[in-house]
Amino acid sequence: MKFHKSYVPLSLAFLSLTLGIFHVWKSWEVWKEMRNTQDPTSSMEERISPVLDNLPQNVMMVGYVDASSVPGSETEFDQEEFDFLQYSMAPILLQEGLEHPWIIGNFGDEDVLFEPWLDETLGEYEIQHFGYGIYLIHDR
Amino acid sequence: LIVLSFLALLPRICLGFFLAHFIWRSAEGRHLLVKSFLAAPLGIGISSLAGFLWLWAGLPLMAYAFVETGIAIILTACLGWLNHKAILEFCKKMDLFSHWRNIWFPAAMAGLLVFAAEFFMSAWQNPHGRVDAWVNWNVAARFIYAGGDAWTNTFLRIHGLPDYPLLLAMSNSITWSLLGRESIRGPLVLCLALAFSTFGLLFSYLNLVKGRSQAWLGLLILATQPIVAYHAMNQLADSPLAAYFLASGGLILVYFSCEDRQVAILSGLLAGLSAWTKNEGLGFMIVSGIAWGLIAVLYNKSVFRSYMTGLAVPLLVVILFKTFLAPQSGLFTEHNPVALLQDVERYWLILGTGMITLLRFGNGVSLLAVLGIYALLVGRSRQPAKGIWLVMTCLVLQVVTYFFIYLTTPYDLTWHLSRSADRLIYHLVPLGILCLFSWLSTPDELKGFEQGHAPHH
């Protein structure tokens, strides 16, 4: 009986290593498929980089609006997109709404008529488009 | 940049070792090994506390990073020179090559390779970590590092958890200050260092109380769990928190092995640092305090005072942070916890989800089931480590704490459980493995060698 018992720890070690190696092999398969695709966070960092270049250096808070902010739009607020942007823009703080002189508009690919709403709400403003539905709005 | 990030972290690890050695003076080989692996959690934690106070006083973080690094380098050089004979002696005694004759050493090294492969593949796919890393932890680090006087804007963030403490964020900001840039490798290396400390602590505690073969086996079991690599590369606070729970809770076993009450100071310090890592650490601080209180009542009155001495500094900083800076936690928003406590269905939902999560925990096969069968087969050690029941008390009380957090959560319970149950269980896995393997027969015992309590050298 004692002889058998002494093999139990070895069996546990063998099982753990085998399962661990099997899991590494499965991760390797996933990694091979994914290695050429960029992770979403790095993509967002690239998308937002020209926006940051166009913001004055002393700006530490900006407004944020997306398609859901436009009256009549049925789109829901995309929190994940907001979080991506907040991370990519930090230490600049994003705050929902149009209260700040500098505002990020993130209208995506959706066909949202946001400009009449901005004309009505902001009055005189400048807007720059950076692709991917991202706009930098300067409320004068 | 991985190497540079590690080099930026190294002075803090050295400071951690000196602090551990300053508090607990033992020069015994196995104790030095424990202190070597306490160095990272201790040094990183204390550095982030001091860095936070420095920054809060309105001083530039860059200056702090360089002052701290300078002090660490000078201290390392001076103490290294003064103790060079003892260090050489210690290295000679370690005799790494002799370990290869013990089958458990290569097996554990293979386990660490499995961990490293899993970690780097996941990290390659998610260099910024997973969702919570950039919603909560690394975003706060960016505010602190690059925000200047406006760093406190991090507490105005409307999503995420801006009330969470700053151990990770401060540590990453200090690393970036030393590197001179916001490198995504910094947070990755921090999590990797703390993950390796977890392995090292599990090994060194088991080595102290149950001998080397049991220590290698425990390390192998932990390292081959894919969830360990997953949580480490996530760059969330859960992996560091598990390291602090293990570091603080394991010192109870160390205390019973050497009966040096200075160990209680270290345990208090590390429990306090767990509260500086994540809010769940606040619960552990109390739970661990109860365990040391029991030791005081049953064995030695003075240990509780030592525990509280260690706890005092991090606790004071956490209280200051929570009182003056952090916004109110989402868990304490206006709701009626009494009504939630009376809802019986919530109890069943928490118990059911907790059990299912626990049973699924493992590398394809339930870890609980495997270890349960293993325990039945090998049985209790003839000389289990002293004080296991107190570590077990910590584990049980922490589970009870988590249970009550879920019970009174203002969030949708199903959503809250699905988001966090596996992470909460993970916090307790390294300490649970330590507890179990301190109680079970060792491979050497099973082989019939008369090893007893002394480790195999």
Coordinates of C-alpha atoms in Angstrom, one line a residue:
Chain A
M1 CA 0.0 0.0 0.0
K2 CA 2.8 2.4 0.9
F3 CA 4.5 1.7 -2.4
H4 CA 1.4 2.8 -4.3
K5 CA 1.0 5.9 -2.1
S6 CA 4.5 7.1 -3.0
Y7 CA 3.4 7.3 -6.7
V8 CA 0.4 9.5 -6.0
P9 CA 2.3 12.8 -5.8
L10 CA 4.1 11.9 -9.0
S11 CA 0.8 11.1 -10.7
L12 CA -0.6 14.5 -9.6
A13 CA 2.5 16.2 -10.9
F14 CA 2.2 14.3 -14.2
L15 CA -1.5 15.2 -14.6
S16 CA -0.9 18.9 -13.8
L17 CA 1.9 19.2 -16.3
T18 CA 0.1 17.3 -19.0
L19 CA -3.0 19.5 -18.6
G20 CA -0.9 22.6 -18.4
I21 CA 1.0 21.7 -21.6
F22 CA -2.3 20.8 -23.3
H23 CA -3.6 24.2 -22.4
V24 CA -0.5 25.9 -23.7
W25 CA -0.9 24.1 -27.0
K26 CA -4.5 25.3 -27.2
S27 CA -3.4 28.9 -26.5
W28 CA -0.7 28.5 -29.2
E29 CA -3.4 27.6 -31.7
V30 CA -5.4 30.7 -30.8
W31 CA -2.2 32.8 -30.8
K32 CA -1.3 31.6 -34.4
E33 CA -4.7 32.8 -35.6
M34 CA -4.6 36.1 -33.7
R35 CA -1.0 37.1 -34.0
N36 CA -1.5 39.4 -37.1
T37 CA -4.6 41.1 -35.8
Q38 CA -4.1 44.2 -33.7
D39 CA -5.8 44.3 -30.3
P40 CA -8.7 46.8 -30.0
T41 CA -7.0 49.0 -27.4
S42 CA -3.9 49.5 -29.6
S43 CA -6.2 50.3 -32.6
M44 CA -8.0 52.9 -30.5
E45 CA -4.7 54.5 -29.5
E46 CA -3.7 54.8 -33.1
R47 CA -7.1 56.3 -34.0
I48 CA -7.0 58.8 -31.3
S49 CA -3.4 59.9 -31.7
P50 CA -4.1 62.7 -34.3
V51 CA -6.9 64.0 -32.1
L52 CA -4.5 64.4 -29.2
D53 CA -2.0 66.2 -31.6
N54 CA -4.7 68.7 -32.4
L55 CA -5.7 69.5 -28.8
P56 CA -4.0 72.4 -27.0
Q57 CA -1.5 71.0 -24.4
N58 CA -3.2 72.7 -21.4
V59 CA -6.6 71.0 -22.0
M60 CA -7.2 68.5 -19.2
M61 CA -10.9 68.0 -19.6
V62 CA -13.0 67.5 -22.8
G63 CA -16.6 66.9 -23.5
Y64 CA -17.8 63.7 -25.1
V65 CA -20.8 63.0 -27.3
D66 CA -21.8 60.0 -29.4
A67 CA -24.7 59.0 -31.6
S68 CA -26.9 58.4 -28.6
S69 CA -26.6 62.1 -27.6
V70 CA -28.3 63.3 -30.8
P71 CA -32.0 63.9 -30.2
G72 CA -34.1 61.4 -32.1
S73 CA -31.3 58.8 -32.4
E74 CA -32.2 55.3 -31.3
T75 CA -28.6 54.3 -30.7
E76 CA -27.7 53.5 -27.1
F77 CA -24.6 55.0 -25.3
D78 CA -21.6 52.7 -26.1
Q79 CA -19.8 52.5 -22.8
E80 CA -17.1 50.2 -24.0
E81 CA -16.2 52.7 -26.7
F82 CA -16.2 55.5 -24.1
D83 CA -13.9 53.5 -21.9
F84 CA -11.5 52.8 -24.8
L85 CA -11.4 56.5 -25.5
Q86 CA -10.9 57.5 -21.9
Y87 CA -8.0 55.1 -21.6
S88 CA -6.4 56.3 -24.8
M89 CA -6.8 60.0 -24.0
A90 CA -5.8 59.8 -20.3
P91 CA -4.7 62.0 -18.5
I92 CA -7.3 64.1 -20.4
L93 CA -10.7 63.5 -18.6
L94 CA -13.7 62.8 -20.8
Q95 CA -17.0 64.0 -19.5
E96 CA -20.3 63.3 -21.3
G97 CA -22.0 66.4 -22.7
L98 CA -21.2 69.6 -24.5
E99 CA -20.2 71.7 -21.5
H100 CA -16.5 72.0 -22.4
P101 CA -14.9 74.1 -25.1
W102 CA -13.2 71.1 -26.6
I103 CA -15.5 68.1 -27.3
I104 CA -14.9 64.6 -28.8
G105 CA -17.6 63.5 -31.1
N106 CA -17.7 59.8 -31.6
F107 CA -20.4 59.1 -34.2
G108 CA -19.0 55.9 -35.6
D109 CA -20.1 54.6 -39.0
E110 CA -23.8 55.3 -38.2
D111 CA -25.7 57.6 -40.4
V112 CA -26.5 60.2 -37.7
L113 CA -27.3 63.7 -38.6
F114 CA -25.4 65.4 -35.8
E115 CA -24.4 68.6 -37.4
P116 CA -27.9 70.3 -37.3
W117 CA -28.0 69.4 -33.6
L118 CA -24.5 70.9 -33.0
D119 CA -25.5 74.1 -35.0
E120 CA -28.5 74.5 -32.8
T121 CA -26.8 73.7 -29.5
L122 CA -23.3 75.2 -29.8
G123 CA -23.7 78.1 -32.2
E124 CA -20.3 79.0 -33.5
Y125 CA -17.9 76.1 -33.6
E126 CA -15.1 74.4 -35.6
I127 CA -15.1 70.7 -36.4
Q128 CA -12.4 68.4 -37.6
H129 CA -12.9 64.8 -38.8
F130 CA -10.2 62.2 -38.1
G131 CA -11.8 59.1 -39.7
Y132 CA -13.6 56.2 -38.0
G133 CA -16.4 58.6 -37.1
I134 CA -14.2 60.6 -34.6
Y135 CA -14.5 64.4 -34.6
L136 CA -12.8 67.1 -32.6
I137 CA -15.2 70.0 -32.0
H138 CA -14.1 73.4 -30.7
D139 CA -16.9 75.4 -29.2
R140 CA -16.0 79.1 -29.6
Chain B
L1 CA 11.7 47.6 -22.6
I2 CA 10.8 44.5 -20.7
V3 CA 14.3 44.4 -19.3
L4 CA 14.3 48.1 -18.6
S5 CA 10.9 47.8 -16.8
F6 CA 12.3 45.1 -14.7
L7 CA 15.4 47.1 -13.9
A8 CA 13.2 50.0 -12.9
L9 CA 11.4 47.7 -10.5
L10 CA 14.5 46.1 -9.1
P11 CA 15.5 48.9 -6.6
R12 CA 12.1 48.7 -5.0
I13 CA 12.5 44.9 -4.7
C14 CA 15.9 45.4 -3.0
L15 CA 14.3 48.0 -0.6
G16 CA 11.6 45.4 0.2
F17 CA 14.2 42.8 1.1
F18 CA 16.0 45.3 3.4
L19 CA 12.8 46.3 5.1
A20 CA 11.9 42.6 5.6
H21 CA 15.4 41.9 7.0
F22 CA 15.3 45.0 9.2
I23 CA 12.0 43.9 10.8
W24 CA 12.7 40.2 11.0
R25 CA 16.4 39.8 11.7
S26 CA 16.8 36.0 11.3
A27 CA 19.7 35.0 9.1
E28 CA 18.6 31.3 8.8
G29 CA 18.8 30.1 5.2
R30 CA 15.1 29.2 4.9
H31 CA 14.0 32.5 6.5
L32 CA 16.2 34.4 4.1
L33 CA 14.5 32.6 1.2
V34 CA 11.1 33.7 2.6
K35 CA 12.3 37.3 2.9
S36 CA 13.7 37.1 -0.7
F37 CA 10.2 36.4 -2.0
L38 CA 8.5 38.9 0.4
A39 CA 10.8 41.6 -1.1
A40 CA 8.7 42.3 -4.2
P41 CA 5.3 42.7 -2.6
L42 CA 6.8 44.6 0.3
G43 CA 9.0 46.9 -1.6
I44 CA 6.5 47.6 -4.4
G45 CA 3.8 48.2 -1.8
I46 CA 5.8 50.5 0.5
S47 CA 7.1 52.4 -2.5
S48 CA 3.6 53.1 -3.8
L49 CA 2.5 54.3 -0.3
A50 CA 5.4 56.7 0.0
G51 CA 5.1 57.8 -3.6
F52 CA 1.4 58.5 -3.1
L53 CA 2.1 60.7 0.0
W54 CA 4.8 62.5 -1.9
L55 CA 2.5 63.2 -4.9
W56 CA -0.4 64.2 -2.6
A57 CA 2.0 66.7 -0.9
G58 CA 2.2 68.4 -4.3
L59 CA 5.8 67.2 -5.1
P60 CA 6.7 65.9 -8.6
L61 CA 6.6 62.1 -8.9
M62 CA 9.7 62.1 -11.2
A63 CA 11.8 63.4 -8.3
Y64 CA 10.4 60.7 -5.9
A65 CA 11.2 58.0 -8.4
F66 CA 14.8 59.0 -8.7
V67 CA 15.3 59.7 -5.0
E68 CA 13.9 56.3 -4.1
T69 CA 16.0 54.6 -6.7
G70 CA 19.1 56.4 -5.6
I71 CA 18.5 55.4 -2.0
A72 CA 17.9 51.8 -3.0
I73 CA 21.1 51.6 -5.0
I74 CA 23.2 53.2 -2.3
L75 CA 21.7 50.9 0.4
T76 CA 22.1 47.8 -1.8
A77 CA 25.7 48.6 -2.5
C78 CA 26.6 49.4 1.2
L79 CA 24.7 46.4 2.7
G80 CA 26.0 44.1 -0.1
W81 CA 29.6 45.2 0.6
L82 CA 29.2 44.9 4.4
N83 CA 27.6 41.4 4.1
H84 CA 29.4 40.1 1.1
K85 CA 30.8 37.1 3.0
A86 CA 27.4 36.0 4.3
I87 CA 25.8 36.5 0.8
L88 CA 28.5 34.3 -0.8
E89 CA 28.0 31.7 1.9
F90 CA 24.2 31.8 1.3
C91 CA 24.7 31.4 -2.5
K92 CA 27.1 28.5 -1.9
K93 CA 24.6 26.7 0.4
M94 CA 21.8 27.1 -2.2
D95 CA 23.8 25.0 -4.7
L96 CA 21.2 25.1 -7.4
F97 CA 22.7 22.2 -9.4
S98 CA 22.2 19.8 -6.6
H99 CA 18.4 20.3 -7.0
W100 CA 18.4 18.5 -10.3
R101 CA 19.0 15.3 -8.5
N102 CA 15.6 15.8 -6.9
I103 CA 12.9 14.9 -9.5
W104 CA 10.6 17.6 -8.1
F105 CA 12.9 20.4 -9.1
P106 CA 12.8 19.8 -12.9
A107 CA 9.1 19.1 -12.6
A108 CA 8.5 22.4 -10.9
M109 CA 10.7 24.2 -13.5
A110 CA 8.6 22.7 -16.2
G111 CA 5.5 24.0 -14.5
L112 CA 7.1 27.5 -14.4
L113 CA 7.8 27.2 -18.2
V114 CA 4.1 26.3 -18.8
F115 CA 3.2 29.4 -16.8
A116 CA 5.7 31.6 -18.8
A117 CA 4.5 30.3 -22.1
E118 CA 0.8 30.9 -21.2
F119 CA 1.6 34.3 -19.8
F120 CA 3.6 35.6 -22.8
M121 CA 1.2 34.3 -25.4
S122 CA -1.8 36.0 -23.7
A123 CA 0.2 39.2 -23.1
W124 CA 1.2 39.3 -26.8
Q125 CA -2.5 39.2 -27.7
N126 CA -3.5 41.8 -25.0
P127 CA -0.6 44.1 -24.5
H128 CA -2.8 46.5 -22.6
G129 CA -4.3 43.8 -20.4
R130 CA -8.0 43.0 -20.4
V131 CA -11.0 45.3 -20.0
D132 CA -10.7 46.2 -16.3
A133 CA -7.0 46.9 -16.7
W134 CA -7.6 49.9 -18.9
V135 CA -11.0 50.8 -17.4
N136 CA -9.7 50.9 -13.8
W137 CA -6.0 50.3 -13.2
N138 CA -3.8 51.5 -16.0
V139 CA -6.0 54.5 -16.8
A140 CA -5.5 55.7 -13.2
A141 CA -1.7 55.2 -13.7
R142 CA -1.9 57.4 -16.8
F143 CA -3.6 60.2 -14.9
I144 CA -1.0 60.0 -12.1
Y145 CA 2.0 59.9 -14.5
A146 CA 1.1 62.5 -17.1
G147 CA -1.6 64.5 -15.3
G148 CA 0.6 66.9 -13.5
D149 CA -1.4 68.9 -10.9
A150 CA -4.6 67.6 -12.5
W151 CA -3.7 63.9 -11.6
T152 CA -6.7 63.9 -9.2
N153 CA -9.0 64.1 -12.2
T154 CA -8.8 60.3 -12.1
F155 CA -11.3 60.4 -9.3
L156 CA -13.8 62.2 -11.5
R157 CA -13.9 59.4 -14.0
I158 CA -17.6 58.4 -14.5
H159 CA -17.0 54.8 -15.4
G160 CA -14.8 52.2 -13.8
L161 CA -14.0 52.2 -10.1
P162 CA -12.3 55.5 -9.3
D163 CA -12.6 54.8 -5.5
Y164 CA -10.2 51.8 -5.7
P165 CA -6.8 52.3 -4.0
L166 CA -3.6 53.1 -5.9
L167 CA -1.0 50.5 -5.3
L168 CA -0.8 49.3 -9.0
A169 CA -1.4 52.8 -10.4
M170 CA 1.3 54.4 -8.3
S171 CA 3.8 51.6 -8.9
N172 CA 3.3 51.8 -12.7
S173 CA 3.6 55.6 -12.6
I174 CA 6.9 55.3 -10.7
T175 CA 8.2 52.8 -13.3
W176 CA 7.1 55.1 -16.2
S177 CA 8.8 58.0 -14.4
L178 CA 12.1 56.1 -14.4
L179 CA 11.7 54.9 -18.0
G180 CA 10.7 58.4 -19.1
R181 CA 7.8 57.1 -21.1
E182 CA 4.4 55.4 -20.7
S183 CA 5.4 51.8 -21.7
I184 CA 2.8 49.1 -21.8
R185 CA 5.6 46.8 -20.6
G186 CA 5.7 48.4 -17.2
P187 CA 2.4 47.1 -15.9
L188 CA 3.1 43.7 -17.5
V189 CA 6.5 43.3 -15.7
L190 CA 4.9 44.5 -12.4
C191 CA 2.2 41.7 -12.7
L192 CA 4.9 39.2 -13.7
A193 CA 7.1 40.1 -10.8
L194 CA 4.2 39.7 -8.3
A195 CA 3.2 36.4 -9.9
F196 CA 6.7 35.0 -9.5
S197 CA 6.7 36.3 -5.9
T198 CA 3.5 34.3 -5.4
F199 CA 5.2 31.1 -6.7
G200 CA 8.3 31.9 -4.6
L201 CA 6.3 32.6 -1.4
L202 CA 4.4 29.4 -1.8
F203 CA 7.6 27.5 -2.3
S204 CA 9.5 29.2 0.5
Y205 CA 6.7 28.8 3.1
L206 CA 6.2 25.1 2.2
N207 CA 9.9 24.6 2.2
L208 CA 10.0 26.0 5.7
V209 CA 7.2 24.0 7.2
K210 CA 7.0 20.8 5.1
G211 CA 10.3 20.4 3.3
R212 CA 11.5 20.8 -0.2
S213 CA 9.7 18.1 -2.2
Q214 CA 6.3 19.3 -0.9
A215 CA 7.3 22.9 -1.8
W216 CA 8.2 22.0 -5.4
L217 CA 4.9 20.0 -5.7
G218 CA 2.8 22.9 -4.4
L219 CA 4.6 25.3 -6.8
L220 CA 4.0 23.0 -9.7
I221 CA 0.3 22.7 -9.0
L222 CA -0.1 26.5 -8.8
A223 CA 2.1 27.3 -11.8
T224 CA 0.3 24.9 -14.2
Q225 CA -3.2 26.5 -13.6
P226 CA -3.8 28.5 -16.7
I227 CA -6.0 30.9 -14.7
V228 CA -2.9 32.0 -12.8
A229 CA -1.2 33.2 -16.0
Y230 CA -4.5 34.6 -17.2
H231 CA -5.0 36.7 -14.1
A232 CA -1.3 37.8 -14.1
M233 CA -1.4 39.0 -17.7
N234 CA -4.8 40.7 -17.2
Q235 CA -2.9 43.4 -15.4
L236 CA -5.8 43.6 -12.9
A237 CA -5.3 43.9 -9.2
D238 CA -6.5 40.3 -8.5
S239 CA -3.2 38.6 -9.1
P240 CA -1.2 41.1 -6.8
L241 CA -4.0 40.8 -4.2
A242 CA -3.6 37.0 -4.2
A243 CA 0.1 37.5 -3.6
Y244 CA -0.5 39.8 -0.6
F245 CA -3.1 37.4 0.9
L246 CA -0.5 34.6 0.5
A247 CA 2.3 36.7 1.9
S248 CA 0.4 37.9 4.9
G249 CA -1.5 34.7 5.7
G250 CA 1.5 32.4 5.2
L251 CA 3.5 34.3 7.8
I252 CA 1.1 32.8 10.4
L253 CA 2.7 29.4 9.6
V254 CA 6.2 31.0 9.7
Y255 CA 5.4 32.5 13.2
F256 CA 4.5 29.0 14.5
S257 CA 7.7 27.6 13.0
C258 CA 10.1 30.2 14.5
E259 CA 8.0 32.0 17.2
D260 CA 9.5 35.3 16.4
R261 CA 6.9 38.0 16.9
Q262 CA 8.5 40.3 14.5
V263 CA 6.9 38.1 11.8
A264 CA 3.5 39.5 12.9
I265 CA 4.7 43.0 12.0
L266 CA 5.4 41.8 8.5
S267 CA 2.1 40.1 8.3
G268 CA 0.3 43.3 9.4
L269 CA 2.2 45.4 6.9
L270 CA 1.3 43.0 4.1
A271 CA -2.3 42.8 5.1
G272 CA -2.4 46.6 5.1
L273 CA -0.9 46.6 1.6
S274 CA -3.6 44.2 0.4
A275 CA -6.1 46.9 1.4
W276 CA -4.0 49.4 -0.6
T277 CA -4.2 47.1 -3.6
K278 CA -7.9 46.5 -3.8
N279 CA -11.0 47.1 -1.7
E280 CA -11.3 43.3 -1.0
G281 CA -8.1 43.7 1.0
L282 CA -10.0 45.8 3.6
G283 CA -11.8 42.6 4.5
F284 CA -8.6 40.5 4.6
M285 CA -7.0 43.1 6.9
I286 CA -9.8 42.4 9.5
V287 CA -9.8 38.7 8.9
S288 CA -6.1 38.4 9.3
G289 CA -6.4 40.6 12.4
I290 CA -8.8 38.1 13.9
A291 CA -6.4 35.2 13.2
W292 CA -3.5 37.1 15.0
G293 CA -6.0 38.1 17.7
L294 CA -6.6 34.4 18.3
I295 CA -2.9 33.7 18.4
A296 CA -2.6 36.5 21.0
V297 CA -5.4 35.0 23.1
L298 CA -4.2 31.4 22.9
Y299 CA -0.4 31.6 22.7
N300 CA 1.3 35.0 23.0
K301 CA -0.3 38.3 23.9
S302 CA 2.3 40.5 22.3
V303 CA 1.8 39.3 18.7
F304 CA -1.4 41.2 18.2
R305 CA 0.3 44.5 19.1
S306 CA 3.0 43.6 16.6
Y307 CA 0.4 42.9 13.9
M308 CA -1.3 46.2 14.5
T309 CA 2.1 48.0 14.4
G310 CA 2.7 46.6 11.0
L311 CA -0.8 47.4 9.8
A312 CA -0.7 51.0 11.1
V313 CA 1.1 52.7 8.3
P314 CA -0.7 51.3 5.3
L315 CA -4.0 51.5 7.1
L316 CA -3.5 55.2 7.9
V317 CA -2.7 55.9 4.2
V318 CA -5.8 53.9 3.1
I319 CA -8.0 55.9 5.6
L320 CA -6.6 59.2 4.4
F321 CA -7.1 58.2 0.8
K322 CA -10.7 57.0 1.3
T323 CA -11.6 60.0 3.5
F324 CA -10.1 62.9 1.4
L325 CA -9.6 61.7 -2.1
A326 CA -11.6 58.7 -3.3
P327 CA -15.2 59.1 -4.3
Q328 CA -17.8 56.9 -2.5
S329 CA -17.7 53.2 -3.5
G330 CA -20.5 52.0 -5.8
L331 CA -21.2 49.3 -3.2
F332 CA -22.3 51.9 -0.6
T333 CA -24.7 53.8 -2.8
E334 CA -28.2 54.4 -1.4
H335 CA -30.0 51.1 -1.2
N336 CA -31.6 48.9 1.4
P337 CA -29.2 46.1 2.4
V338 CA -31.7 44.8 5.0
A339 CA -34.2 44.0 2.3
L340 CA -31.5 42.3 0.3
L341 CA -30.5 40.2 3.3
Q342 CA -34.1 38.9 3.6
D343 CA -34.2 37.7 0.1
V344 CA -33.6 33.9 0.4
E345 CA -33.1 33.4 -3.3
R346 CA -30.0 35.6 -3.3
Y347 CA -28.4 33.1 -0.8
W348 CA -29.0 30.2 -3.1
L349 CA -27.9 32.1 -6.2
I350 CA -24.6 33.1 -4.5
L351 CA -24.0 29.6 -3.1
G352 CA -24.9 27.9 -6.4
T353 CA -22.7 30.2 -8.5
G354 CA -19.9 30.0 -6.0
M355 CA -19.9 26.2 -6.0
I356 CA -20.1 25.9 -9.8
T357 CA -17.3 28.5 -10.2
L358 CA -15.2 26.6 -7.6
L359 CA -15.8 23.2 -9.3
R360 CA -14.9 24.6 -12.7
F361 CA -11.7 26.1 -11.4
G362 CA -8.7 24.3 -12.9
N363 CA -6.8 23.5 -16.0
G364 CA -9.5 21.6 -17.8
V365 CA -10.1 19.3 -14.9
S366 CA -11.6 20.6 -11.6
L367 CA -8.7 21.6 -9.3
L368 CA -11.0 21.1 -6.3
A369 CA -11.8 17.5 -7.4
V370 CA -8.2 16.6 -8.2
L371 CA -6.9 18.0 -4.9
G372 CA -9.8 16.3 -3.0
I373 CA -9.0 12.9 -4.5
Y374 CA -5.2 13.5 -3.9
A375 CA -5.9 14.4 -0.2
L376 CA -7.9 11.2 0.2
L377 CA -5.2 9.1 -1.3
V378 CA -2.2 10.6 0.5
G379 CA -3.8 11.5 3.8
R380 CA -2.8 13.8 6.6
S381 CA 0.9 14.3 7.3
R382 CA 2.3 12.8 10.5
Q383 CA 3.6 16.2 11.4
P384 CA 1.3 18.8 9.8
A385 CA 2.5 22.4 10.2
K386 CA 1.4 24.2 13.3
G387 CA -1.1 27.0 13.0
I388 CA -2.9 25.6 9.8
W389 CA -6.3 26.0 11.5
L390 CA -5.6 29.8 11.8
V391 CA -4.8 30.1 8.1
M392 CA -7.9 28.1 7.4
T393 CA -9.9 30.5 9.6
C394 CA -8.6 33.4 7.4
L395 CA -9.7 31.6 4.3
V396 CA -13.2 30.8 5.6
L397 CA -13.8 34.3 7.0
Q398 CA -12.7 35.9 3.7
V399 CA -15.2 33.6 1.9
V400 CA -17.9 34.7 4.4
T401 CA -16.9 38.4 3.7
Y402 CA -17.3 37.9 0.0
F403 CA -20.6 36.2 0.5
F404 CA -21.9 39.2 2.4
I405 CA -20.6 41.6 -0.2
Y406 CA -22.6 39.8 -2.8
L407 CA -25.6 39.5 -0.6
T408 CA -25.8 43.3 -0.1
T409 CA -24.5 44.4 -3.5
P410 CA -26.6 47.2 -5.1
Y411 CA -25.7 45.9 -8.5
D412 CA -27.6 43.2 -10.4
L413 CA -26.5 40.1 -8.5
T414 CA -26.3 37.7 -11.5
W415 CA -24.2 40.3 -13.4
H416 CA -22.0 41.0 -10.3
L417 CA -21.4 37.2 -9.8
S418 CA -20.6 36.6 -13.5
R419 CA -18.1 39.5 -13.5
S420 CA -16.2 38.6 -10.3
A421 CA -16.8 35.2 -8.7
D422 CA -13.9 33.5 -10.4
R423 CA -11.6 36.4 -9.4
L424 CA -12.6 36.3 -5.8
I425 CA -12.0 32.5 -5.7
Y426 CA -8.6 33.1 -7.3
H427 CA -7.6 35.5 -4.5
L428 CA -7.7 32.6 -2.1
V429 CA -6.2 29.8 -4.3
P430 CA -2.5 30.3 -3.5
L431 CA -3.2 30.6 0.3
G432 CA -5.6 27.6 0.0
I433 CA -2.9 25.5 -1.7
L434 CA -0.4 26.5 1.0
C435 CA -2.9 25.5 3.7
L436 CA -3.7 22.1 2.1
F437 CA -0.1 21.1 1.3
S438 CA 1.0 22.1 4.8
W439 CA -1.4 19.6 6.1
L440 CA -1.0 16.7 3.7
S441 CA 1.7 14.0 3.7
T442 CA 4.8 15.0 1.7
P443 CA 6.2 12.9 -1.1
D444 CA 9.2 12.2 1.2
E445 CA 6.9 11.0 4.0
L446 CA 5.1 8.8 1.5
K447 CA 8.4 7.3 0.4
G448 CA 8.8 6.2 3.9
F449 CA 11.9 8.3 4.7
E450 CA 12.1 9.5 8.2
Q451 CA 12.1 13.1 7.3
G452 CA 9.8 14.5 10.0
H453 CA 9.5 18.3 10.3
A454 CA 13.0 19.2 9.0
P455 CA 13.2 20.1 5.4
H456 CA 15.3 18.0 3.0
H457 CA 18.7 19.7 2.4

